[in-house]
């Protein structure tokens, strides 16, 4: 989201893009914020943009994000060859539509959807879209079950204060009251008793997160399911669980196959996962799944005929690219269960190794757990003259992007650093990272003050276009 920039005549020039060597081909500079009057040479423009993008961080050193930064050349080539296909044109591209169907089937099976219930699902741009759809389905289901009473009631949704920002968006965009279970100084995920105490007859669902964005921990979904089963037998309230498995959906089935978090629990009615996180696909692909087709209110499914044929759609967007769907299918075939298990096993072992090395310094305490996402989340063991924010900035000097942030309320006095272990962060790179962390700590100990990195937000603040502040932990995905 960006604010329109005005040219700044008082600076004596209009912001423009003109690398010196392009003077060979450019007769005029290209304005930065205004559509140029005429065309320019493709070579010059491509070079210009490439030069500018060099200022972005290095994706391989970006340990802030869960999102895939490396794919095999064969996958990339398939993606490039399918860029021109609009996924919504199922009539024109029936094979592409079929690949998406196969992905839904494979993922539903991976999440142990019972054969007899007719699980259903859809490809989305990411988990955020999947969550909006699943949230809407819960809201409509609640409305139907509540009948007349729904008209004068406000629906609510119960979730930990550690939810990713898309849940806050869902609640606000679709007018559902968010009921947050606060964290405590020692609990950074949902507390089951605390969640149950917020549930009432207007609760459309309870969210369980498989892999908290903040610490990588898995929420106690099985325990939550039993508690809600008991609530139903005692008070007759039938409240579904939606599992936000944005990250864990492609980790837990391979690393903790016995952990019952998915459709094995009848209480779990819908699940989202991000194909572009541990599904190992470049961004934008996510999946939304329901254990039974009946959980999807038919009012939410639209049928269009103007592309030829009749195609049901349940998505926020109409047009979207096909290449991420093709790439997801590629990964599923290419890796299979054993391949994913091997990759995830390697990531977990790298995360475990980094964790033990950090602990061995005596300066850091881990908040992440070993039976969780391959994420290393750590805080300072005792107060230092410097903070985790200083360490984050010091590491940035070497190119590492490792965010520091505070935990969700009421644990927000705890500031942490988080390393997301993804493919690409192999043992060799991890060793360099560790030695850079030790060196940065030494420099901070002797009073080195790193320059704060120039982020887009800071640049925006300098120009008076500061975005609304929100907890940085929530925005980190
Ligand atoms: C990343 C993430 C999201 C948002 O997913 P996108 O695929 O980026 O839209 C939602 N919930 C959790 C727990 C996440 O980690």
PDB file of C-alpha atoms in Angstrom, residues 172-387:
ATOM      1  CA  UNK A 172     -12.413  -6.404  10.763  1.00  0.00           C
ATOM      2  CA  UNK A 173     -13.230  -6.830   7.077  1.00  0.00           C
ATOM      3  CA  UNK A 174     -16.050  -9.277   7.753  1.00  0.00           C
ATOM      4  CA  UNK A 175     -17.333  -7.774  10.995  1.00  0.00           C
ATOM      5  CA  UNK A 176     -16.667 -10.560  13.416  1.00  0.00           C
ATOM      6  CA  UNK A 177     -15.662  -9.648  16.973  1.00  0.00           C
ATOM      7  CA  UNK A 178     -12.117 -10.897  17.605  1.00  0.00           C
ATOM      8  CA  UNK A 179     -11.677 -12.450  21.057  1.00  0.00           C
ATOM      9  CA  UNK A 180      -8.017 -12.794  21.827  1.00  0.00           C
ATOM     10  CA  UNK A 181      -6.537 -15.112  24.422  1.00  0.00           C
ATOM     11  CA  UNK A 182      -3.683 -13.063  25.846  1.00  0.00           C
ATOM     12  CA  UNK A 183      -0.206 -14.494  26.167  1.00  0.00           C
ATOM     13  CA  UNK A 184       1.514 -14.635  29.550  1.00  0.00           C
ATOM     14  CA  UNK A 185       5.173 -14.010  30.384  1.00  0.00           C
ATOM     15  CA  UNK A 186       5.728 -17.774  30.007  1.00  0.00           C
ATOM     16  CA  UNK A 187       3.028 -18.933  27.537  1.00  0.00           C
ATOM     17  CA  UNK A 188       3.330 -17.678  23.951  1.00  0.00           C
ATOM     18  CA  UNK A 189       0.533 -19.720  22.383  1.00  0.00           C
ATOM     19  CA  UNK A 190      -3.177 -20.269  22.968  1.00  0.00           C
ATOM     20  CA  UNK A 191      -4.211 -21.497  26.415  1.00  0.00           C
ATOM     21  CA  UNK A 192      -7.051 -24.003  26.117  1.00  0.00           C
ATOM     22  CA  UNK A 193      -8.906 -23.059  29.332  1.00  0.00           C
ATOM     23  CA  UNK A 194      -8.540 -19.390  28.527  1.00  0.00           C
ATOM     24  CA  UNK A 195      -9.916 -19.968  25.021  1.00  0.00           C
ATOM     25  CA  UNK A 196     -12.875 -21.960  26.335  1.00  0.00           C
ATOM     26  CA  UNK A 197     -13.783 -19.182  28.726  1.00  0.00           C
ATOM     27  CA  UNK A 198     -14.251 -16.848  25.737  1.00  0.00           C
ATOM     28  CA  UNK A 199     -16.532 -19.186  23.795  1.00  0.00           C
ATOM     29  CA  UNK A 200     -20.285 -18.576  23.770  1.00  0.00           C
ATOM     30  CA  UNK A 201     -23.276 -19.243  21.538  1.00  0.00           C
ATOM     31  CA  UNK A 202     -22.079 -16.561  19.080  1.00  0.00           C
ATOM     32  CA  UNK A 203     -18.628 -18.055  18.564  1.00  0.00           C
ATOM     33  CA  UNK A 204     -18.210 -18.979  14.899  1.00  0.00           C
ATOM     34  CA  UNK A 205     -15.038 -20.941  15.600  1.00  0.00           C
ATOM     35  CA  UNK A 206     -11.798 -21.258  17.515  1.00  0.00           C
ATOM     36  CA  UNK A 207      -8.465 -20.940  15.727  1.00  0.00           C
ATOM     37  CA  UNK A 208      -5.580 -23.283  16.446  1.00  0.00           C
ATOM     38  CA  UNK A 209      -2.244 -22.364  14.919  1.00  0.00           C
ATOM     39  CA  UNK A 210       0.101 -25.049  13.703  1.00  0.00           C
ATOM     40  CA  UNK A 211       3.227 -23.096  13.962  1.00  0.00           C
ATOM     41  CA  UNK A 212       2.908 -19.747  15.697  1.00  0.00           C
ATOM     42  CA  UNK A 213       4.446 -17.013  13.597  1.00  0.00           C
ATOM     43  CA  UNK A 214       6.128 -15.619  16.701  1.00  0.00           C
ATOM     44  CA  UNK A 215       7.921 -18.658  18.122  1.00  0.00           C
ATOM     45  CA  UNK A 216       7.174 -21.550  15.749  1.00  0.00           C
ATOM     46  CA  UNK A 217       5.405 -23.493  18.536  1.00  0.00           C
ATOM     47  CA  UNK A 218       2.432 -25.718  17.740  1.00  0.00           C
ATOM     48  CA  UNK A 219      -0.781 -24.896  19.563  1.00  0.00           C
ATOM     49  CA  UNK A 220      -2.423 -27.738  21.535  1.00  0.00           C
ATOM     50  CA  UNK A 221      -5.069 -28.574  18.955  1.00  0.00           C
ATOM     51  CA  UNK A 222      -5.950 -32.051  20.186  1.00  0.00           C
ATOM     52  CA  UNK A 223      -6.464 -30.723  23.696  1.00  0.00           C
ATOM     53  CA  UNK A 224      -8.540 -27.857  22.326  1.00  0.00           C
ATOM     54  CA  UNK A 225     -10.676 -30.354  20.382  1.00  0.00           C
ATOM     55  CA  UNK A 226     -11.371 -32.449  23.500  1.00  0.00           C
ATOM     56  CA  UNK A 227     -12.265 -29.339  25.462  1.00  0.00           C
ATOM     57  CA  UNK A 228     -14.712 -28.254  22.746  1.00  0.00           C
ATOM     58  CA  UNK A 229     -16.157 -31.796  22.560  1.00  0.00           C
ATOM     59  CA  UNK A 230     -16.772 -31.601  26.282  1.00  0.00           C
ATOM     60  CA  UNK A 231     -18.321 -28.159  25.945  1.00  0.00           C
ATOM     61  CA  UNK A 232     -20.722 -29.550  23.374  1.00  0.00           C
ATOM     62  CA  UNK A 233     -21.756 -32.433  25.581  1.00  0.00           C
ATOM     63  CA  UNK A 234     -22.229 -30.137  28.572  1.00  0.00           C
ATOM     64  CA  UNK A 235     -23.737 -27.028  27.020  1.00  0.00           C
ATOM     65  CA  UNK A 236     -24.762 -28.099  23.530  1.00  0.00           C
ATOM     66  CA  UNK A 237     -22.501 -25.575  21.805  1.00  0.00           C
ATOM     67  CA  UNK A 238     -21.059 -27.022  18.610  1.00  0.00           C
ATOM     68  CA  UNK A 239     -18.022 -24.835  17.919  1.00  0.00           C
ATOM     69  CA  UNK A 240     -15.666 -25.791  15.078  1.00  0.00           C
ATOM     70  CA  UNK A 241     -11.896 -25.527  15.035  1.00  0.00           C
ATOM     71  CA  UNK A 242     -10.099 -24.019  12.098  1.00  0.00           C
ATOM     72  CA  UNK A 243      -6.407 -24.891  12.003  1.00  0.00           C
ATOM     73  CA  UNK A 244      -4.101 -22.226  10.638  1.00  0.00           C
ATOM     74  CA  UNK A 245      -1.382 -24.528   9.325  1.00  0.00           C
ATOM     75  CA  UNK A 246       0.152 -21.842   7.091  1.00  0.00           C
ATOM     76  CA  UNK A 247       3.628 -23.078   7.950  1.00  0.00           C
ATOM     77  CA  UNK A 248       3.110 -26.357   9.774  1.00  0.00           C
ATOM     78  CA  UNK A 249       0.869 -27.979   7.167  1.00  0.00           C
ATOM     79  CA  UNK A 250       3.884 -29.133   5.207  1.00  0.00           C
ATOM     80  CA  UNK A 251       6.088 -29.787   8.236  1.00  0.00           C
ATOM     81  CA  UNK A 252       4.115 -31.707  10.867  1.00  0.00           C
ATOM     82  CA  UNK A 253       2.863 -34.502   8.554  1.00  0.00           C
ATOM     83  CA  UNK A 254       6.475 -35.378   7.758  1.00  0.00           C
ATOM     84  CA  UNK A 255       8.234 -34.663  11.045  1.00  0.00           C
ATOM     85  CA  UNK A 256       5.541 -35.502  13.601  1.00  0.00           C
ATOM     86  CA  UNK A 257       3.247 -37.906  11.718  1.00  0.00           C
ATOM     87  CA  UNK A 258       1.664 -39.063  14.979  1.00  0.00           C
ATOM     88  CA  UNK A 259       0.666 -35.594  16.080  1.00  0.00           C
ATOM     89  CA  UNK A 260      -3.120 -35.418  15.673  1.00  0.00           C
ATOM     90  CA  UNK A 261      -3.801 -31.826  14.665  1.00  0.00           C
ATOM     91  CA  UNK A 262      -5.717 -32.300  11.428  1.00  0.00           C
ATOM     92  CA  UNK A 263      -8.881 -33.972  10.079  1.00  0.00           C
ATOM     93  CA  UNK A 264      -8.157 -36.967  12.316  1.00  0.00           C
ATOM     94  CA  UNK A 265      -9.886 -34.778  14.903  1.00  0.00           C
ATOM     95  CA  UNK A 266     -13.586 -34.576  13.938  1.00  0.00           C
ATOM     96  CA  UNK A 267     -13.732 -31.151  15.597  1.00  0.00           C
ATOM     97  CA  UNK A 268     -11.307 -29.773  12.983  1.00  0.00           C
ATOM     98  CA  UNK A 269     -13.567 -28.583  10.168  1.00  0.00           C
ATOM     99  CA  UNK A 270     -11.197 -26.565   8.019  1.00  0.00           C
ATOM    100  CA  UNK A 271      -7.479 -26.050   7.513  1.00  0.00           C
ATOM    101  CA  UNK A 272      -5.373 -23.580   5.562  1.00  0.00           C
ATOM    102  CA  UNK A 273      -1.794 -23.976   4.474  1.00  0.00           C
ATOM    103  CA  UNK A 274       0.630 -21.862   2.448  1.00  0.00           C
ATOM    104  CA  UNK A 275       2.042 -23.715  -0.533  1.00  0.00           C
ATOM    105  CA  UNK A 276       4.608 -20.936  -0.715  1.00  0.00           C
ATOM    106  CA  UNK A 277       5.983 -21.618   2.765  1.00  0.00           C
ATOM    107  CA  UNK A 278       7.075 -25.194   3.518  1.00  0.00           C
ATOM    108  CA  UNK A 279       5.099 -26.365   0.474  1.00  0.00           C
ATOM    109  CA  UNK A 280       8.280 -25.038  -1.181  1.00  0.00           C
ATOM    110  CA  UNK A 281       6.678 -22.995  -3.979  1.00  0.00           C
ATOM    111  CA  UNK A 282       7.461 -19.364  -4.866  1.00  0.00           C
ATOM    112  CA  UNK A 283       4.806 -16.890  -3.626  1.00  0.00           C
ATOM    113  CA  UNK A 284       1.475 -16.782  -4.178  1.00  0.00           C
ATOM    114  CA  UNK A 285      -0.116 -20.107  -3.471  1.00  0.00           C
ATOM    115  CA  UNK A 286      -2.186 -21.299  -0.543  1.00  0.00           C
ATOM    116  CA  UNK A 287      -4.839 -23.918   0.067  1.00  0.00           C
ATOM    117  CA  UNK A 288      -8.102 -23.941   1.981  1.00  0.00           C
ATOM    118  CA  UNK A 289      -9.635 -27.305   2.862  1.00  0.00           C
ATOM    119  CA  UNK A 290     -12.880 -28.401   4.517  1.00  0.00           C
ATOM    120  CA  UNK A 291     -13.475 -31.873   5.920  1.00  0.00           C
ATOM    121  CA  UNK A 292     -16.950 -32.068   4.355  1.00  0.00           C
ATOM    122  CA  UNK A 293     -18.414 -30.359   1.336  1.00  0.00           C
ATOM    123  CA  UNK A 294     -21.444 -29.438   3.497  1.00  0.00           C
ATOM    124  CA  UNK A 295     -19.329 -27.121   5.604  1.00  0.00           C
ATOM    125  CA  UNK A 296     -19.107 -24.796   2.635  1.00  0.00           C
ATOM    126  CA  UNK A 297     -22.377 -22.844   2.487  1.00  0.00           C
ATOM    127  CA  UNK A 298     -23.560 -22.949  -1.104  1.00  0.00           C
ATOM    128  CA  UNK A 299     -24.327 -19.222  -0.995  1.00  0.00           C
ATOM    129  CA  UNK A 300     -20.591 -18.593  -0.985  1.00  0.00           C
ATOM    130  CA  UNK A 301     -19.907 -20.658  -4.080  1.00  0.00           C
ATOM    131  CA  UNK A 302     -20.482 -18.794  -7.317  1.00  0.00           C
ATOM    132  CA  UNK A 303     -21.133 -20.353 -10.663  1.00  0.00           C
ATOM    133  CA  UNK A 304     -20.044 -18.554 -13.787  1.00  0.00           C
ATOM    134  CA  UNK A 305     -20.796 -19.550 -17.332  1.00  0.00           C
ATOM    135  CA  UNK A 306     -19.225 -16.748 -19.348  1.00  0.00           C
ATOM    136  CA  UNK A 307     -15.989 -18.605 -19.887  1.00  0.00           C
ATOM    137  CA  UNK A 308     -17.949 -21.556 -21.247  1.00  0.00           C
ATOM    138  CA  UNK A 309     -19.132 -24.456 -19.095  1.00  0.00           C
ATOM    139  CA  UNK A 310     -20.203 -24.164 -15.483  1.00  0.00           C
ATOM    140  CA  UNK A 311     -17.489 -23.560 -12.961  1.00  0.00           C
ATOM    141  CA  UNK A 312     -18.019 -23.205  -9.263  1.00  0.00           C
ATOM    142  CA  UNK A 313     -15.630 -20.735  -7.632  1.00  0.00           C
ATOM    143  CA  UNK A 314     -14.999 -19.923  -4.009  1.00  0.00           C
ATOM    144  CA  UNK A 315     -12.274 -17.307  -4.020  1.00  0.00           C
ATOM    145  CA  UNK A 316     -11.927 -13.636  -3.296  1.00  0.00           C
ATOM    146  CA  UNK A 317     -10.180 -12.915  -6.568  1.00  0.00           C
ATOM    147  CA  UNK A 318     -11.380 -13.932 -10.008  1.00  0.00           C
ATOM    148  CA  UNK A 319      -8.291 -13.980 -12.243  1.00  0.00           C
ATOM    149  CA  UNK A 320      -5.046 -15.382 -10.918  1.00  0.00           C
ATOM    150  CA  UNK A 321      -1.862 -16.923 -12.282  1.00  0.00           C
ATOM    151  CA  UNK A 322      -1.568 -20.657 -12.860  1.00  0.00           C
ATOM    152  CA  UNK A 323       2.143 -21.053 -12.494  1.00  0.00           C
ATOM    153  CA  UNK A 324       2.203 -21.403  -8.698  1.00  0.00           C
ATOM    154  CA  UNK A 325      -0.418 -24.133  -8.911  1.00  0.00           C
ATOM    155  CA  UNK A 326       1.603 -25.956 -11.551  1.00  0.00           C
ATOM    156  CA  UNK A 327       4.691 -25.545  -9.366  1.00  0.00           C
ATOM    157  CA  UNK A 328       2.864 -26.944  -6.348  1.00  0.00           C
ATOM    158  CA  UNK A 329       1.884 -29.984  -8.361  1.00  0.00           C
ATOM    159  CA  UNK A 330       5.478 -30.314  -9.538  1.00  0.00           C
ATOM    160  CA  UNK A 331       6.766 -30.349  -5.950  1.00  0.00           C
ATOM    161  CA  UNK A 332       4.181 -32.855  -4.796  1.00  0.00           C
ATOM    162  CA  UNK A 333       5.132 -35.264  -7.594  1.00  0.00           C
ATOM    163  CA  UNK A 334       8.825 -34.523  -7.475  1.00  0.00           C
ATOM    164  CA  UNK A 335       9.249 -34.968  -3.735  1.00  0.00           C
ATOM    165  CA  UNK A 336       6.519 -37.298  -2.599  1.00  0.00           C
ATOM    166  CA  UNK A 337       6.190 -38.034   1.096  1.00  0.00           C
ATOM    167  CA  UNK A 338       9.770 -39.214   1.400  1.00  0.00           C
ATOM    168  CA  UNK A 339      11.184 -36.215  -0.410  1.00  0.00           C
ATOM    169  CA  UNK A 340       9.310 -33.737   1.777  1.00  0.00           C
ATOM    170  CA  UNK A 341      10.304 -35.730   4.859  1.00  0.00           C
ATOM    171  CA  UNK A 342      13.951 -35.544   3.818  1.00  0.00           C
ATOM    172  CA  UNK A 343      13.859 -31.787   3.202  1.00  0.00           C
ATOM    173  CA  UNK A 344      11.953 -31.053   6.421  1.00  0.00           C
ATOM    174  CA  UNK A 345      14.229 -33.376   8.382  1.00  0.00           C
ATOM    175  CA  UNK A 346      17.261 -31.467   7.124  1.00  0.00           C
ATOM    176  CA  UNK A 347      15.695 -28.126   8.049  1.00  0.00           C
ATOM    177  CA  UNK A 348      14.841 -29.345  11.538  1.00  0.00           C
ATOM    178  CA  UNK A 349      18.365 -30.612  12.066  1.00  0.00           C
ATOM    179  CA  UNK A 350      19.829 -27.266  10.934  1.00  0.00           C
ATOM    180  CA  UNK A 351      17.447 -25.438  13.285  1.00  0.00           C
ATOM    181  CA  UNK A 352      18.434 -27.754  16.137  1.00  0.00           C
ATOM    182  CA  UNK A 353      22.111 -27.206  15.453  1.00  0.00           C
ATOM    183  CA  UNK A 354      21.752 -23.395  15.327  1.00  0.00           C
ATOM    184  CA  UNK A 355      19.740 -23.540  18.558  1.00  0.00           C
ATOM    185  CA  UNK A 356      22.368 -25.511  20.431  1.00  0.00           C
ATOM    186  CA  UNK A 357      25.170 -23.251  19.193  1.00  0.00           C
ATOM    187  CA  UNK A 358      23.263 -20.166  20.303  1.00  0.00           C
ATOM    188  CA  UNK A 359      22.614 -21.671  23.707  1.00  0.00           C
ATOM    189  CA  UNK A 360      26.281 -22.575  24.008  1.00  0.00           C
ATOM    190  CA  UNK A 361      27.221 -18.888  23.832  1.00  0.00           C
ATOM    191  CA  UNK A 362      25.518 -18.515  27.209  1.00  0.00           C
ATOM    192  CA  UNK A 363      24.015 -15.243  26.051  1.00  0.00           C
ATOM    193  CA  UNK A 364      20.777 -16.452  24.528  1.00  0.00           C
ATOM    194  CA  UNK A 365      17.697 -18.336  25.720  1.00  0.00           C
ATOM    195  CA  UNK A 366      15.582 -20.214  23.220  1.00  0.00           C
ATOM    196  CA  UNK A 367      11.833 -19.784  23.019  1.00  0.00           C
ATOM    197  CA  UNK A 368      11.356 -22.101  20.056  1.00  0.00           C
ATOM    198  CA  UNK A 369      10.794 -25.789  20.637  1.00  0.00           C
ATOM    199  CA  UNK A 370      12.270 -28.768  18.853  1.00  0.00           C
ATOM    200  CA  UNK A 371       8.911 -30.451  18.100  1.00  0.00           C
ATOM    201  CA  UNK A 372       7.708 -27.441  16.123  1.00  0.00           C
ATOM    202  CA  UNK A 373       8.543 -25.461  13.002  1.00  0.00           C
ATOM    203  CA  UNK A 374      12.219 -25.304  11.985  1.00  0.00           C
ATOM    204  CA  UNK A 375      12.420 -21.846  13.478  1.00  0.00           C
ATOM    205  CA  UNK A 376      14.950 -20.520  15.968  1.00  0.00           C
ATOM    206  CA  UNK A 377      13.436 -17.901  18.223  1.00  0.00           C
ATOM    207  CA  UNK A 378      15.642 -16.542  20.980  1.00  0.00           C
ATOM    208  CA  UNK A 379      15.977 -13.743  23.482  1.00  0.00           C
ATOM    209  CA  UNK A 380      18.806 -12.348  25.570  1.00  0.00           C
ATOM    210  CA  UNK A 381      19.384 -14.445  28.689  1.00  0.00           C
ATOM    211  CA  UNK A 382      20.130 -11.373  30.778  1.00  0.00           C
ATOM    212  CA  UNK A 383      20.017  -7.650  30.205  1.00  0.00           C
ATOM    213  CA  UNK A 384      22.912  -6.381  28.087  1.00  0.00           C
ATOM    214  CA  UNK A 385      23.969  -2.855  27.213  1.00  0.00           C
ATOM    215  CA  UNK A 386      22.551  -3.624  23.789  1.00  0.00           C
ATOM    216  CA  UNK A 387      19.242  -5.057  22.658  1.00  0.00           C
TER     217      UNK A 387
END
